[in-house]
CSV table of C-alpha atoms in Angstrom, one decimal:
chain,number,residue,atom,x,y,z
A,19,MET,CA,43.0,42.2,65.8
A,20,ALA,CA,44.9,38.9,65.9
A,21,PRO,CA,45.6,37.6,69.3
A,22,THR,CA,48.9,37.2,71.2
A,23,LEU,CA,49.9,33.5,71.6
A,24,LEU,CA,52.2,31.5,73.8
A,25,GLY,CA,54.3,28.9,72.1
A,26,THR,CA,57.3,26.6,72.3
A,27,LYS,CA,60.4,27.1,70.1
A,28,LEU,CA,61.0,23.8,68.5
A,29,GLY,CA,64.1,24.5,66.5
A,30,MET,CA,65.4,25.8,63.2
A,31,THR,CA,65.7,24.4,59.7
A,32,ARG,CA,65.6,25.9,56.2
A,33,VAL,CA,63.0,26.1,53.5
A,34,TYR,CA,63.4,27.2,49.9
A,35,THR,CA,61.3,30.1,48.5
A,36,ASP,CA,59.6,29.9,45.1
A,37,ALA,CA,62.6,31.8,43.8
A,38,GLY,CA,64.9,29.1,45.0
A,39,VAL,CA,66.4,31.1,47.8
A,40,SER,CA,67.3,29.2,51.0
A,41,MET,CA,65.5,30.8,53.9
A,42,PRO,CA,66.4,30.1,57.6
A,43,VAL,CA,63.2,29.5,59.6
A,44,THR,CA,62.3,28.8,63.2
A,45,VAL,CA,59.6,26.3,63.9
A,46,ILE,CA,57.3,27.4,66.7
A,47,GLN,CA,54.5,25.4,68.2
A,48,ALA,CA,52.1,28.2,69.0
A,49,GLY,CA,49.0,27.5,71.0
A,50,PRO,CA,46.4,26.4,71.4
A,51,CYS,CA,46.0,29.0,74.2
A,52,TYR,CA,42.9,29.3,76.3
A,53,VAL,CA,41.6,32.5,77.7
A,54,THR,CA,41.5,32.0,81.5
A,55,GLN,CA,40.5,35.4,82.6
A,56,ILE,CA,39.5,38.7,81.1
A,57,ARG,CA,40.5,42.1,82.6
A,58,THR,CA,38.0,44.8,82.1
A,59,PRO,CA,38.4,48.5,82.7
A,60,ASP,CA,35.5,48.4,85.1
A,61,ALA,CA,36.9,45.7,87.4
A,62,ASP,CA,40.6,46.0,86.9
A,63,GLY,CA,41.3,49.4,85.5
A,64,TYR,CA,42.6,48.2,82.2
A,65,ALA,CA,41.7,45.9,79.3
A,66,GLY,CA,43.6,42.7,79.0
A,67,VAL,CA,43.4,38.9,78.5
A,68,GLN,CA,45.0,36.2,80.5
A,69,VAL,CA,45.8,33.1,78.6
A,70,GLY,CA,47.0,29.6,79.6
A,71,PHE,CA,49.2,27.4,77.5
A,72,GLY,CA,50.7,23.9,77.7
A,73,ASP,CA,49.5,20.7,79.3
A,74,ILE,CA,50.5,19.9,82.9
A,75,LYS,CA,49.6,17.0,85.1
A,76,PRO,CA,47.2,18.2,87.8
A,77,ARG,CA,49.5,16.9,90.5
A,78,ASN,CA,52.2,19.2,89.2
A,79,SER,CA,50.0,22.2,89.3
A,80,SER,CA,48.5,23.7,92.5
A,81,ILE,CA,45.0,23.5,93.8
A,82,PRO,CA,44.4,27.3,93.4
A,83,MET,CA,45.7,27.2,89.8
A,84,ILE,CA,43.7,24.1,88.9
A,85,ALA,CA,40.6,25.8,90.3
A,86,HIS,CA,41.4,29.0,88.3
A,87,ASP,CA,41.7,27.0,85.1
A,88,PHE,CA,38.6,25.0,86.0
A,89,LYS,CA,36.6,28.1,86.3
A,90,ALA,CA,37.5,29.0,82.8
A,91,GLY,CA,36.4,25.5,81.7
A,92,VAL,CA,39.9,24.3,80.6
A,93,GLU,CA,42.4,21.7,81.6
A,94,PRO,CA,45.2,22.7,83.9
A,95,GLN,CA,47.6,24.9,82.0
A,96,ARG,CA,51.3,25.1,82.5
A,97,PHE,CA,51.9,28.7,81.7
A,98,HIS,CA,49.8,31.8,82.3
A,99,ARG,CA,50.5,35.1,80.8
A,100,GLU,CA,48.5,38.3,80.5
A,101,PHE,CA,48.4,40.7,77.5
A,102,ARG,CA,46.9,44.1,77.1
A,103,VAL,CA,44.1,44.3,74.5
A,104,ALA,CA,42.5,47.4,73.0
A,105,GLU,CA,39.3,48.1,74.8
A,106,GLY,CA,37.2,47.8,71.7
A,107,ASP,CA,38.6,44.3,71.0
A,108,LEU,CA,37.6,42.8,74.3
A,109,GLY,CA,34.4,41.6,72.7
A,110,ASP,CA,36.5,39.1,70.6
A,111,TYR,CA,37.5,37.2,73.7
A,112,GLU,CA,35.5,35.1,76.1
A,113,VAL,CA,36.7,33.0,79.0
A,114,GLY,CA,37.6,29.5,77.8
A,115,LYS,CA,38.0,30.4,74.2
A,116,ALA,CA,40.8,28.7,72.4
A,117,LEU,CA,43.3,30.9,70.5
A,118,THR,CA,45.3,29.1,67.8
A,119,VAL,CA,47.7,29.9,65.0
A,120,ALA,CA,44.8,29.9,62.6
A,121,ASP,CA,44.0,33.3,64.1
A,122,LEU,CA,47.3,34.6,62.7
A,123,GLU,CA,46.3,33.7,59.2
A,124,LYS,CA,46.1,37.3,58.1
A,125,VAL,CA,49.3,38.4,59.8
A,126,ALA,CA,52.3,38.8,57.7
A,127,PHE,CA,54.8,39.8,60.4
A,128,VAL,CA,55.1,38.9,64.1
A,129,ASP,CA,57.1,39.9,67.1
A,130,VAL,CA,58.6,37.0,69.1
A,131,ILE,CA,59.5,37.5,72.7
A,132,GLY,CA,61.6,34.9,74.6
A,133,ARG,CA,64.3,34.6,77.2
A,134,SER,CA,67.7,34.5,75.7
A,135,LYS,CA,70.2,31.8,76.5
A,136,GLY,CA,72.4,32.6,79.5
A,137,LYS,CA,76.0,33.3,78.6
A,138,GLY,CA,77.4,33.7,82.1
A,139,PHE,CA,79.9,36.4,83.1
A,140,GLN,CA,81.3,37.8,79.9
A,141,GLY,CA,83.8,40.6,79.1
A,142,GLY,CA,83.0,43.9,77.4
A,143,MET,CA,83.9,42.7,73.9
A,144,LYS,CA,81.4,39.8,73.8
A,145,ARG,CA,78.8,41.5,76.0
A,146,HIS,CA,78.7,45.0,74.5
A,147,GLY,CA,80.7,44.6,71.3
A,148,PHE,CA,83.7,46.7,72.5
A,149,LYS,CA,86.6,46.6,70.2
A,150,GLY,CA,89.2,45.8,72.8
A,151,GLN,CA,92.8,47.0,72.4
A,152,LEU,CA,95.4,46.5,69.7
A,153,ALA,CA,97.0,43.2,69.1
A,154,SER,CA,100.4,44.7,69.1
A,155,HIS,CA,102.1,48.1,69.1
A,156,GLY,CA,103.1,47.7,72.7
A,157,VAL,CA,99.8,46.4,74.1
A,158,GLU,CA,100.5,43.8,76.7
A,159,ARG,CA,98.0,41.5,78.5
A,160,LYS,CA,95.2,44.0,77.8
A,161,HIS,CA,94.0,43.0,74.4
A,162,ARG,CA,90.4,42.4,75.5
A,163,SER,CA,90.1,45.0,78.2
A,164,PRO,CA,87.4,47.7,77.9
A,165,GLY,CA,89.7,50.6,78.3
A,166,SER,CA,89.0,53.6,80.4
A,167,ILE,CA,85.7,53.8,82.2
A,168,GLY,CA,86.0,57.4,83.0
A,169,GLY,CA,86.1,58.9,86.5
A,170,HIS,CA,84.1,62.1,86.7
A,171,GLY,CA,81.2,61.6,84.3
A,172,SER,CA,78.3,61.0,86.7
A,173,GLU,CA,74.9,62.6,86.4
A,174,ALA,CA,75.9,64.9,89.2
A,175,GLY,CA,78.8,66.4,87.3
A,176,ALA,CA,82.4,65.8,88.4
A,177,SER,CA,81.6,63.4,91.2
A,178,GLY,CA,84.7,61.3,91.0
A,179,ARG,CA,83.1,58.0,90.1
A,180,PRO,CA,82.0,56.3,86.9
A,181,LYS,CA,78.6,57.0,85.5
A,182,LYS,CA,75.7,54.8,86.4
A,183,GLY,CA,74.9,52.1,83.9
A,184,LYS,CA,78.5,52.3,82.4
A,185,LYS,CA,78.9,49.3,80.1
A,186,MET,CA,81.3,46.8,81.7
A,187,ALA,CA,81.9,43.1,82.0
A,188,GLY,CA,79.1,41.2,83.7
A,189,HIS,CA,76.4,38.7,83.4
A,190,MET,CA,75.1,38.3,79.8
A,191,GLY,CA,72.0,36.7,78.5
A,192,ASP,CA,69.0,35.2,80.3
A,193,VAL,CA,67.0,38.3,79.8
A,194,ARG,CA,63.8,39.0,78.0
A,195,VAL,CA,64.4,39.7,74.4
A,196,THR,CA,62.0,40.8,71.7
A,197,VAL,CA,62.8,40.3,68.0
A,198,ARG,CA,60.5,42.4,65.9
A,199,SER,CA,58.8,42.0,62.5
A,200,LEU,CA,59.7,38.5,61.7
A,201,GLU,CA,58.1,37.3,58.5
A,202,VAL,CA,55.5,34.5,58.8
A,203,VAL,CA,56.6,31.9,56.4
A,204,LYS,CA,54.0,29.2,56.9
A,205,ILE,CA,51.1,28.3,59.2
A,206,ASP,CA,50.2,24.7,59.9
A,207,ALA,CA,46.9,25.1,61.7
A,208,GLU,CA,46.4,21.3,62.0
A,209,ARG,CA,49.5,20.8,64.1
A,210,ASN,CA,49.5,24.3,65.6
A,211,LEU,CA,52.8,25.1,63.9
A,212,LEU,CA,54.2,28.5,62.9
A,213,LEU,CA,57.3,29.0,60.7
A,214,VAL,CA,58.9,32.4,61.1
A,215,LYS,CA,62.0,33.7,59.2
A,216,GLY,CA,65.2,33.8,61.1
A,217,PRO,CA,66.2,33.0,64.7
A,218,VAL,CA,64.2,33.7,67.9
A,219,PRO,CA,65.5,34.1,71.4
A,220,GLY,CA,66.1,31.2,73.8
A,221,ALA,CA,66.8,27.5,73.7
A,222,ASN,CA,64.8,24.9,71.8
A,223,LYS,CA,61.7,23.9,73.8
A,224,GLY,CA,61.8,27.4,75.5
A,225,VAL,CA,58.6,29.3,75.9
A,226,VAL,CA,58.1,32.3,73.5
A,227,VAL,CA,55.3,34.9,73.0
A,228,VAL,CA,54.1,35.5,69.5
A,229,ARG,CA,52.2,38.6,68.8
A,230,PRO,CA,51.4,40.5,65.6
A,231,ALA,CA,54.2,43.0,64.8
A,232,THR,CA,53.7,46.3,66.5
A,233,ARG,CA,56.3,48.4,64.6
A,234,LEU,CA,56.8,48.0,60.9
A,235,TYR,CA,58.8,50.1,58.5
A,236,LYS,CA,57.2,51.2,55.3
A,237,SER,CA,57.9,48.2,53.0
A,238,LYS,CA,56.9,45.7,55.6
A,239,ALA,CA,53.8,47.7,56.6
A,240,ALA,CA,52.7,47.7,52.9
A,241,LYS,CA,53.1,44.0,52.7
A,242,ALA,CA,51.3,43.4,56.0
A,243,ALA,CA,48.4,45.5,54.8
A,244,GLU,CA,48.3,43.5,51.6
A,245,VAL,CA,48.1,40.2,53.5
A,246,ALA,CA,45.5,41.5,55.9
A,247,GLY,CA,43.4,42.3,52.9
B,26,MET,CA,55.6,17.7,73.4
B,27,ALA,CA,59.3,16.9,74.0
B,28,ASP,CA,59.7,13.7,72.1
B,29,GLY,CA,58.2,14.8,68.8
B,30,THR,CA,60.3,18.0,68.4
B,31,GLN,CA,62.8,16.7,66.0
B,32,GLY,CA,60.2,14.7,64.2
B,33,ILE,CA,58.2,17.8,63.5
B,34,ILE,CA,61.2,19.6,62.1
B,35,GLU,CA,62.0,16.6,59.9
B,36,SER,CA,58.5,16.6,58.6
B,37,PHE,CA,59.2,20.1,57.1
B,38,ASN,CA,62.6,18.9,55.8
B,39,ASN,CA,61.0,15.9,54.1
B,40,ASP,CA,59.1,18.3,51.8
B,41,THR,CA,62.4,19.8,50.7
B,42,ILE,CA,64.7,16.8,50.5
B,43,LYS,CA,65.0,15.3,47.0
B,44,THR,CA,64.4,11.6,46.7
B,45,ASP,CA,65.1,11.1,43.1
B,46,LEU,CA,68.9,11.7,43.2
B,47,PRO,CA,71.1,9.3,41.3
B,48,ARG,CA,73.7,7.5,43.4
B,49,PHE,CA,77.0,9.5,43.2
B,50,ASP,CA,80.1,9.1,45.3
B,51,ILE,CA,83.1,11.2,45.9
B,52,GLY,CA,85.4,11.3,42.9
B,53,ASP,CA,82.7,10.8,40.4
B,54,THR,CA,82.5,13.2,37.5
B,55,ILE,CA,79.0,14.7,37.5
B,56,ASN,CA,76.9,17.1,35.5
B,57,VAL,CA,75.0,19.7,37.6
B,58,HIS,CA,72.1,21.3,35.7
B,59,VAL,CA,71.7,24.8,37.3
B,60,ARG,CA,68.7,26.9,36.7
B,61,ILE,CA,69.6,30.5,35.9
B,62,VAL,CA,66.9,33.1,35.9
B,63,GLU,CA,67.5,36.1,33.7
B,64,GLY,CA,64.7,38.6,34.1
B,65,THR,CA,61.7,36.5,33.2
B,66,ARG,CA,63.6,34.0,31.2
B,67,GLU,CA,64.9,30.8,32.7
B,68,ARG,CA,67.6,28.6,31.3
B,69,VAL,CA,69.7,25.7,32.4
B,70,GLN,CA,73.4,25.7,32.6
B,71,VAL,CA,75.4,22.5,32.9
B,72,PHE,CA,78.5,22.5,35.1
B,73,GLN,CA,80.6,19.4,34.7
B,74,GLY,CA,83.3,18.5,37.2
B,75,VAL,CA,84.6,16.1,39.8
B,76,LEU,CA,82.7,15.8,43.0
B,77,ILE,CA,85.3,16.5,45.6
B,78,GLY,CA,83.2,16.7,48.8
B,79,ARG,CA,79.9,16.3,50.4
B,80,LYS,CA,79.2,18.1,53.6
B,81,GLY,CA,76.3,18.1,56.0
B,82,ARG,CA,73.4,15.8,56.0
B,83,GLY,CA,69.7,15.9,55.4
B,84,VAL,CA,68.2,19.1,54.2
B,85,ASP,CA,71.5,20.9,54.7
B,86,GLU,CA,73.7,18.7,52.6
B,87,MET,CA,76.1,20.6,50.3
B,88,ILE,CA,78.3,19.3,47.5
B,89,THR,CA,81.4,20.8,46.1
B,90,VAL,CA,82.3,20.2,42.4
B,91,ARG,CA,85.6,21.0,40.9
B,92,ARG,CA,86.5,21.5,37.3
B,93,VAL,CA,89.6,22.9,35.6
B,94,VAL,CA,89.2,25.3,32.7
B,95,ASP,CA,92.3,26.7,30.9
B,96,ASP,CA,94.4,25.6,33.9
B,97,ILE,CA,92.3,27.6,36.3
B,98,GLY,CA,90.5,25.6,38.8
B,99,ILE,CA,86.8,26.4,39.5
B,100,GLU,CA,84.9,25.0,42.4
B,101,ARG,CA,81.2,25.5,43.0
B,102,THR,CA,79.2,24.5,46.0
B,103,TRP,CA,75.5,24.0,46.1
B,104,PRO,CA,72.9,22.7,48.5
B,105,ILE,CA,71.9,19.3,47.1
B,106,ASN,CA,68.2,20.1,47.8
B,107,SER,CA,68.1,23.5,46.2
B,108,PRO,CA,65.3,23.9,43.7
B,109,MET,CA,67.8,25.9,41.6
B,110,ILE,CA,69.4,22.6,40.6
B,111,ALA,CA,67.3,20.9,38.0
B,112,GLU,CA,69.2,17.7,37.7
B,113,PHE,CA,72.3,15.7,38.6
B,114,GLU,CA,73.9,13.3,36.1
B,115,VAL,CA,76.8,10.9,36.7
B,116,VAL,CA,79.2,11.0,33.8
B,117,ARG,CA,82.0,8.8,35.0
B,118,ARG,CA,82.6,6.8,38.1
B,119,ALA,CA,86.1,7.0,39.6
B,120,ASP,CA,88.1,5.6,42.4
B,121,ALA,CA,88.6,7.7,45.5
B,122,ARG,CA,90.0,6.6,48.8
B,123,ARG,CA,89.2,9.8,50.7
B,124,ALA,CA,86.0,11.5,51.7
B,125,LYS,CA,87.3,14.9,50.6
B,126,LEU,CA,89.5,15.3,47.5
B,127,TYR,CA,91.0,18.6,48.4
B,128,TYR,CA,94.4,17.3,47.4
B,129,LEU,CA,93.3,17.6,43.8
B,130,ARG,CA,93.8,21.4,44.2
B,131,ASP,CA,97.5,20.9,44.4
B,132,ARG,CA,97.8,18.5,41.5
B,133,VAL,CA,98.9,19.6,38.1
B,134,GLY,CA,98.8,17.8,34.8
B,135,LYS,CA,98.2,14.1,34.4
B,136,SER,CA,98.2,13.5,38.2
B,137,ARG,CA,95.0,15.5,38.3
B,138,ARG,CA,93.1,12.6,37.0
B,139,LEU,CA,91.4,10.0,39.1
B,140,ARG,CA,91.6,6.3,38.3
B,141,ASP,CA,88.5,4.7,36.9
B,142,ARG,CA,86.9,2.6,39.5
B,143,ARG,CA,87.9,-1.0,39.3
B,144,ARG,CA,86.9,-2.3,42.7
B,145,GLY,CA,83.8,-1.6,44.7
B,146,MET,CA,81.6,-1.3,41.6
B,147,LYS,CA,79.0,-3.8,42.8
B,148,HIS,CA,76.7,-1.3,44.4
B,149,VAL,CA,76.7,1.0,41.4
B,150,GLU,CA,76.5,-1.7,38.8
B,151,GLY,CA,73.9,-1.1,36.2
B,152,LEU,CA,73.0,2.3,37.7
B,153,ARG,CA,72.4,5.2,35.4
B,154,THR,CA,75.3,7.1,34.0
B,155,LYS,CA,75.2,9.5,31.1
B,156,GLN,CA,77.3,7.3,28.7
């Protein structure tokens, strides 16, 4: 099983396929990540791997974190994340081991997880895709309003107030977003670079998590199996 | 990590950007050799027209070429760096004082033509044209 990696979104550009089709790609600098701790069912009750990513000056880290990384035999790491691993795959990992994009060689599709750009307080049309009201036909000053929010639709029946979780205006963005099943276009193991098709969440230079795709529909699954060999 | 970000992206772009393009400016009449794939066969179609605009830069640069057939204007837009374009040829160099020649769309008859370039030829002197 290919590992999950931490990386930095560098930006977008385009590449042309062999068929001459322009393809939008995101360049991600993924890894090298170092295993800093291993979670075992015996000690922790679950199987997982903690990895560190990114250089940091020791003076910007903290003594406990530096010691934690030192115990794993690696330089101080800027980010630490933990990922669940199937129990049988734990043997593939050992503390201090470097995980790189080269480990994704046989992966055709990846999921990318990032933190989306914050959009501030937004109305229902932008935030939830509401249609708003008509432009004319007597509509005045309410063209972008969400309309009725209901009054007696709560879980408890006719309670006289709007249902919990009702979609309304509010803060948008700056949440964890997963984009699934992005095609891996290219891997540059030398420079730890990964090109995936299409956009990924967050701003340039933001931290993203790259993992082998977990849900694939039929045609993509067939292609993934082919690449994996 | 921060300072090299754009440089890394450019390194991918440099693989795509064509370096063997002839010099062509707005107003020039150019031939665009477009690859067309029909099933397994591939052939090249030539589109001749006036270059009325260049847009974007680097790997994203697009050109718009306009020609008039039977009094119907046809404009096609391509990415310069697309592998579907086999070749560009400059047929005739003309004088344009604007970066975008959209006004040609409103012109009819003789006024549709652009003057041959008389000034500012120095930088293109001796460069390859078709004739």
